[in-house]
Amino acid sequence: MLIAYLPILIMIVIASVMACSVLFISSLFRPKNPYKEKLSPWECGVKPTGEANVGHFRVHYFIIAILFIVFDVETLFLFPWAVLLTDKSISGFIFVEMLIFIAVLAIGLIYAWAKGALEWI
Amino acid sequence: MIDLALIITIIIMVVKVGLLTMILFSLPMPLTWIERKVAGHIHARLGPFRVGPHGIMQPMADTVKLLFKEDIVPEKADKLIFKLAPLIAMIPAFAVFVAIPVGGTWTVPFIDQEMNLYVTDMNVGLLYILAMGGLGIYGIIFGGWASNSKYALLGGMRSAAQMISYEVALSFAAVGVVMMSNSLSLVDIVNTQGGGFWNWNFFYLPVGPVWFFIFIIAGSAEINRIPFDLAEDEGTLAAGFHTEYSGMKFSFFMLAEYIALVTVSVLAVVLFFGGWNPPIDYTIPFVPIAFIWLFWFVIKVSVFIYMFMWVRFTLPRYRYDQLMNIGWKILIPISLVNILITGFMRI
């Protein structure tokens, strides 16, 4: 039933409209007095040095993101399995199947662990 | 061509969603007051006390103050993304609530109409909630990056890494619940827990409590609460990803955070503590069953919200490497083992 998903759209529209109208109301009242010092990024009160958004971040965040993709997609495979698990005609078969799947997942985790991808220094 | 029944269904949906949005927009107001009161009493002081009796008008005063605050956009910020980020953080937090049931199907007396105490019963409700909850990360990382401030960037990065790490453990806990209840629809999950407190997923021994603790730890990391609020670690990062935000945009981030707190409390109740089911089935003459459901639902959710506040003012904060260790080296291996045990128990 596609109609079950319609409220999502309604909710997104109502919430966006309310949020934008609050921003609009606020824009009627609030003062606007910008100057250079006020608009510079906050850095403990001293002059900011360099740019922040040029992309200098630890590569470790990237490794975590890759690991996340792998593990999250694999948990998604578990959902249909979990729904069907008590279906007596196939439950034994899919349980063994999932045993192998989780073993592969565990080997992946152990590999990442042994390689030091999970160490945060 | 015009189908009357369909139009009525859509009108009911719009009314329900509108009501839900109103409640969600105003909910953070009492919650901020309660949180500050709880903080005050835990610290052996009074908390807000000036505005109104026992400071009850404090959230109103705060809202007015935030409305009148200047809206600062840093000059080197990415203007569009900077303005979009609070909305991207907030709207998924609202959208999550569409799938959450607060009660079952209730036959209204006198007019004999069935009324659902939920907006919609999606057959993939739990998956939808995980997906929408995951979208909130974009708001935080956009906000952190677009501010062009080093503190905001670090806060955004940390927050994103933390949330995706715990998302995995949270999904595993959700898989555990699906295994115990055999459905992805939240209404079905609650219905399988009906009858009495011994049917609640939490009491599905021995794996229920383990799933619950994985869920609640991952959940509190997901919503950036202490002891996992590394994203806005005021000791080292100023205010984290929302350092450069002011006025209403800042309050949108706070709104999203409070709604996420309510979401995790509600999910804990729905997934593990029987949702709207009372601990022991009973009926009171002349009191509609819907009131009993709502009563128990609100009570259970309040307990969890209070628990999160209590934890916030009791525990210290973790270090970042400890946080990552808990996520990847403790919660995920426990979840994998627990999936096997649960599966073995269910076949």
JSON list of N, CA, C and O in Angstrom, two decimals, chain A residues 76-99:
[
{"chain": "A", "resi": 76, "resn": "LEU", "atom": "N", "xyz": [21.75, -4.73, 6.75]},
{"chain": "A", "resi": 76, "resn": "LEU", "atom": "CA", "xyz": [20.51, -4.66, 5.97]},
{"chain": "A", "resi": 76, "resn": "LEU", "atom": "C", "xyz": [20.14, -6.03, 5.43]},
{"chain": "A", "resi": 76, "resn": "LEU", "atom": "O", "xyz": [18.97, -6.37, 5.34]},
{"chain": "A", "resi": 77, "resn": "PHE", "atom": "N", "xyz": [21.15, -6.84, 5.06]},
{"chain": "A", "resi": 77, "resn": "PHE", "atom": "CA", "xyz": [20.85, -8.19, 4.60]},
{"chain": "A", "resi": 77, "resn": "PHE", "atom": "C", "xyz": [20.23, -9.04, 5.71]},
{"chain": "A", "resi": 77, "resn": "PHE", "atom": "O", "xyz": [19.53, -10.00, 5.44]},
{"chain": "A", "resi": 78, "resn": "LEU", "atom": "N", "xyz": [20.51, -8.68, 6.96]},
{"chain": "A", "resi": 78, "resn": "LEU", "atom": "CA", "xyz": [19.98, -9.47, 8.06]},
{"chain": "A", "resi": 78, "resn": "LEU", "atom": "C", "xyz": [18.48, -9.24, 8.29]},
{"chain": "A", "resi": 78, "resn": "LEU", "atom": "O", "xyz": [17.81, -10.09, 8.85]},
{"chain": "A", "resi": 79, "resn": "PHE", "atom": "N", "xyz": [17.96, -8.09, 7.86]},
{"chain": "A", "resi": 79, "resn": "PHE", "atom": "CA", "xyz": [16.56, -7.79, 8.16]},
{"chain": "A", "resi": 79, "resn": "PHE", "atom": "C", "xyz": [15.58, -8.79, 7.54]},
{"chain": "A", "resi": 79, "resn": "PHE", "atom": "O", "xyz": [14.76, -9.36, 8.26]},
{"chain": "A", "resi": 80, "resn": "PRO", "atom": "N", "xyz": [15.65, -9.02, 6.22]},
{"chain": "A", "resi": 80, "resn": "PRO", "atom": "CA", "xyz": [14.69, -10.00, 5.67]},
{"chain": "A", "resi": 80, "resn": "PRO", "atom": "C", "xyz": [14.87, -11.38, 6.28]},
{"chain": "A", "resi": 80, "resn": "PRO", "atom": "O", "xyz": [13.89, -12.09, 6.52]},
{"chain": "A", "resi": 81, "resn": "TRP", "atom": "N", "xyz": [16.10, -11.72, 6.56]},
{"chain": "A", "resi": 81, "resn": "TRP", "atom": "CA", "xyz": [16.37, -13.01, 7.21]},
{"chain": "A", "resi": 81, "resn": "TRP", "atom": "C", "xyz": [15.68, -13.09, 8.56]},
{"chain": "A", "resi": 81, "resn": "TRP", "atom": "O", "xyz": [15.05, -14.09, 8.90]},
{"chain": "A", "resi": 82, "resn": "ALA", "atom": "N", "xyz": [15.77, -11.99, 9.34]},
{"chain": "A", "resi": 82, "resn": "ALA", "atom": "CA", "xyz": [15.18, -12.00, 10.68]},
{"chain": "A", "resi": 82, "resn": "ALA", "atom": "C", "xyz": [13.67, -12.12, 10.61]},
{"chain": "A", "resi": 82, "resn": "ALA", "atom": "O", "xyz": [13.05, -12.75, 11.47]},
{"chain": "A", "resi": 83, "resn": "VAL", "atom": "N", "xyz": [13.05, -11.54, 9.57]},
{"chain": "A", "resi": 83, "resn": "VAL", "atom": "CA", "xyz": [11.59, -11.63, 9.46]},
{"chain": "A", "resi": 83, "resn": "VAL", "atom": "C", "xyz": [11.17, -13.06, 9.16]},
{"chain": "A", "resi": 83, "resn": "VAL", "atom": "O", "xyz": [10.19, -13.56, 9.69]},
{"chain": "A", "resi": 84, "resn": "LEU", "atom": "N", "xyz": [11.97, -13.75, 8.32]},
{"chain": "A", "resi": 84, "resn": "LEU", "atom": "CA", "xyz": [11.56, -15.09, 7.87]},
{"chain": "A", "resi": 84, "resn": "LEU", "atom": "C", "xyz": [12.02, -16.20, 8.79]},
{"chain": "A", "resi": 84, "resn": "LEU", "atom": "O", "xyz": [11.72, -17.36, 8.55]},
{"chain": "A", "resi": 85, "resn": "LEU", "atom": "N", "xyz": [12.73, -15.85, 9.86]},
{"chain": "A", "resi": 85, "resn": "LEU", "atom": "CA", "xyz": [13.44, -16.87, 10.62]},
{"chain": "A", "resi": 85, "resn": "LEU", "atom": "C", "xyz": [12.54, -17.96, 11.18]},
{"chain": "A", "resi": 85, "resn": "LEU", "atom": "O", "xyz": [12.91, -19.13, 11.22]},
{"chain": "A", "resi": 86, "resn": "THR", "atom": "N", "xyz": [11.32, -17.60, 11.63]},
{"chain": "A", "resi": 86, "resn": "THR", "atom": "CA", "xyz": [10.48, -18.62, 12.27]},
{"chain": "A", "resi": 86, "resn": "THR", "atom": "C", "xyz": [9.61, -19.38, 11.28]},
{"chain": "A", "resi": 86, "resn": "THR", "atom": "O", "xyz": [8.81, -20.20, 11.68]},
{"chain": "A", "resi": 87, "resn": "ASP", "atom": "N", "xyz": [9.78, -19.10, 9.99]},
{"chain": "A", "resi": 87, "resn": "ASP", "atom": "CA", "xyz": [9.08, -19.87, 8.97]},
{"chain": "A", "resi": 87, "resn": "ASP", "atom": "C", "xyz": [9.66, -21.29, 8.95]},
{"chain": "A", "resi": 87, "resn": "ASP", "atom": "O", "xyz": [10.77, -21.52, 8.50]},
{"chain": "A", "resi": 88, "resn": "LYS", "atom": "N", "xyz": [8.87, -22.24, 9.45]},
{"chain": "A", "resi": 88, "resn": "LYS", "atom": "CA", "xyz": [9.44, -23.56, 9.78]},
{"chain": "A", "resi": 88, "resn": "LYS", "atom": "C", "xyz": [10.04, -24.28, 8.57]},
{"chain": "A", "resi": 88, "resn": "LYS", "atom": "O", "xyz": [10.99, -25.04, 8.70]},
{"chain": "A", "resi": 89, "resn": "SER", "atom": "N", "xyz": [9.48, -24.02, 7.36]},
{"chain": "A", "resi": 89, "resn": "SER", "atom": "CA", "xyz": [9.93, -24.80, 6.21]},
{"chain": "A", "resi": 89, "resn": "SER", "atom": "C", "xyz": [11.36, -24.47, 5.82]},
{"chain": "A", "resi": 89, "resn": "SER", "atom": "O", "xyz": [12.07, -25.31, 5.27]},
{"chain": "A", "resi": 90, "resn": "ILE", "atom": "N", "xyz": [11.80, -23.22, 6.07]},
{"chain": "A", "resi": 90, "resn": "ILE", "atom": "CA", "xyz": [13.14, -22.85, 5.63]},
{"chain": "A", "resi": 90, "resn": "ILE", "atom": "C", "xyz": [14.06, -22.46, 6.77]},
{"chain": "A", "resi": 90, "resn": "ILE", "atom": "O", "xyz": [15.23, -22.19, 6.54]},
{"chain": "A", "resi": 91, "resn": "SER", "atom": "N", "xyz": [13.55, -22.47, 8.02]},
{"chain": "A", "resi": 91, "resn": "SER", "atom": "CA", "xyz": [14.32, -21.83, 9.08]},
{"chain": "A", "resi": 91, "resn": "SER", "atom": "C", "xyz": [15.67, -22.49, 9.31]},
{"chain": "A", "resi": 91, "resn": "SER", "atom": "O", "xyz": [16.68, -21.81, 9.49]},
{"chain": "A", "resi": 92, "resn": "GLY", "atom": "N", "xyz": [15.72, -23.84, 9.26]},
{"chain": "A", "resi": 92, "resn": "GLY", "atom": "CA", "xyz": [16.99, -24.52, 9.49]},
{"chain": "A", "resi": 92, "resn": "GLY", "atom": "C", "xyz": [18.02, -24.14, 8.43]},
{"chain": "A", "resi": 92, "resn": "GLY", "atom": "O", "xyz": [19.16, -23.78, 8.74]},
{"chain": "A", "resi": 93, "resn": "PHE", "atom": "N", "xyz": [17.56, -24.13, 7.18]},
{"chain": "A", "resi": 93, "resn": "PHE", "atom": "CA", "xyz": [18.46, -23.81, 6.07]},
{"chain": "A", "resi": 93, "resn": "PHE", "atom": "C", "xyz": [18.98, -22.39, 6.18]},
{"chain": "A", "resi": 93, "resn": "PHE", "atom": "O", "xyz": [20.20, -22.15, 6.10]},
{"chain": "A", "resi": 94, "resn": "ILE", "atom": "N", "xyz": [18.07, -21.42, 6.39]},
{"chain": "A", "resi": 94, "resn": "ILE", "atom": "CA", "xyz": [18.55, -20.04, 6.41]},
{"chain": "A", "resi": 94, "resn": "ILE", "atom": "C", "xyz": [19.36, -19.75, 7.66]},
{"chain": "A", "resi": 94, "resn": "ILE", "atom": "O", "xyz": [20.21, -18.86, 7.66]},
{"chain": "A", "resi": 95, "resn": "PHE", "atom": "N", "xyz": [19.14, -20.52, 8.72]},
{"chain": "A", "resi": 95, "resn": "PHE", "atom": "CA", "xyz": [19.97, -20.29, 9.91]},
{"chain": "A", "resi": 95, "resn": "PHE", "atom": "C", "xyz": [21.42, -20.66, 9.62]},
{"chain": "A", "resi": 95, "resn": "PHE", "atom": "O", "xyz": [22.34, -19.90, 9.93]},
{"chain": "A", "resi": 96, "resn": "VAL", "atom": "N", "xyz": [21.62, -21.82, 8.98]},
{"chain": "A", "resi": 96, "resn": "VAL", "atom": "CA", "xyz": [22.98, -22.24, 8.63]},
{"chain": "A", "resi": 96, "resn": "VAL", "atom": "C", "xyz": [23.61, -21.25, 7.66]},
{"chain": "A", "resi": 96, "resn": "VAL", "atom": "O", "xyz": [24.78, -20.86, 7.79]},
{"chain": "A", "resi": 97, "resn": "GLU", "atom": "N", "xyz": [22.77, -20.80, 6.72]},
{"chain": "A", "resi": 97, "resn": "GLU", "atom": "CA", "xyz": [23.26, -19.84, 5.74]},
{"chain": "A", "resi": 97, "resn": "GLU", "atom": "C", "xyz": [23.76, -18.57, 6.42]},
{"chain": "A", "resi": 97, "resn": "GLU", "atom": "O", "xyz": [24.84, -18.04, 6.11]},
{"chain": "A", "resi": 98, "resn": "MET", "atom": "N", "xyz": [22.95, -18.11, 7.38]},
{"chain": "A", "resi": 98, "resn": "MET", "atom": "CA", "xyz": [23.32, -16.88, 8.07]},
{"chain": "A", "resi": 98, "resn": "MET", "atom": "C", "xyz": [24.53, -17.09, 8.97]},
{"chain": "A", "resi": 98, "resn": "MET", "atom": "O", "xyz": [25.31, -16.17, 9.19]},
{"chain": "A", "resi": 99, "resn": "LEU", "atom": "N", "xyz": [24.67, -18.32, 9.47]},
{"chain": "A", "resi": 99, "resn": "LEU", "atom": "CA", "xyz": [25.87, -18.64, 10.26]},
{"chain": "A", "resi": 99, "resn": "LEU", "atom": "C", "xyz": [27.12, -18.37, 9.43]},
{"chain": "A", "resi": 99, "resn": "LEU", "atom": "O", "xyz": [28.07, -17.72, 9.89]}
]
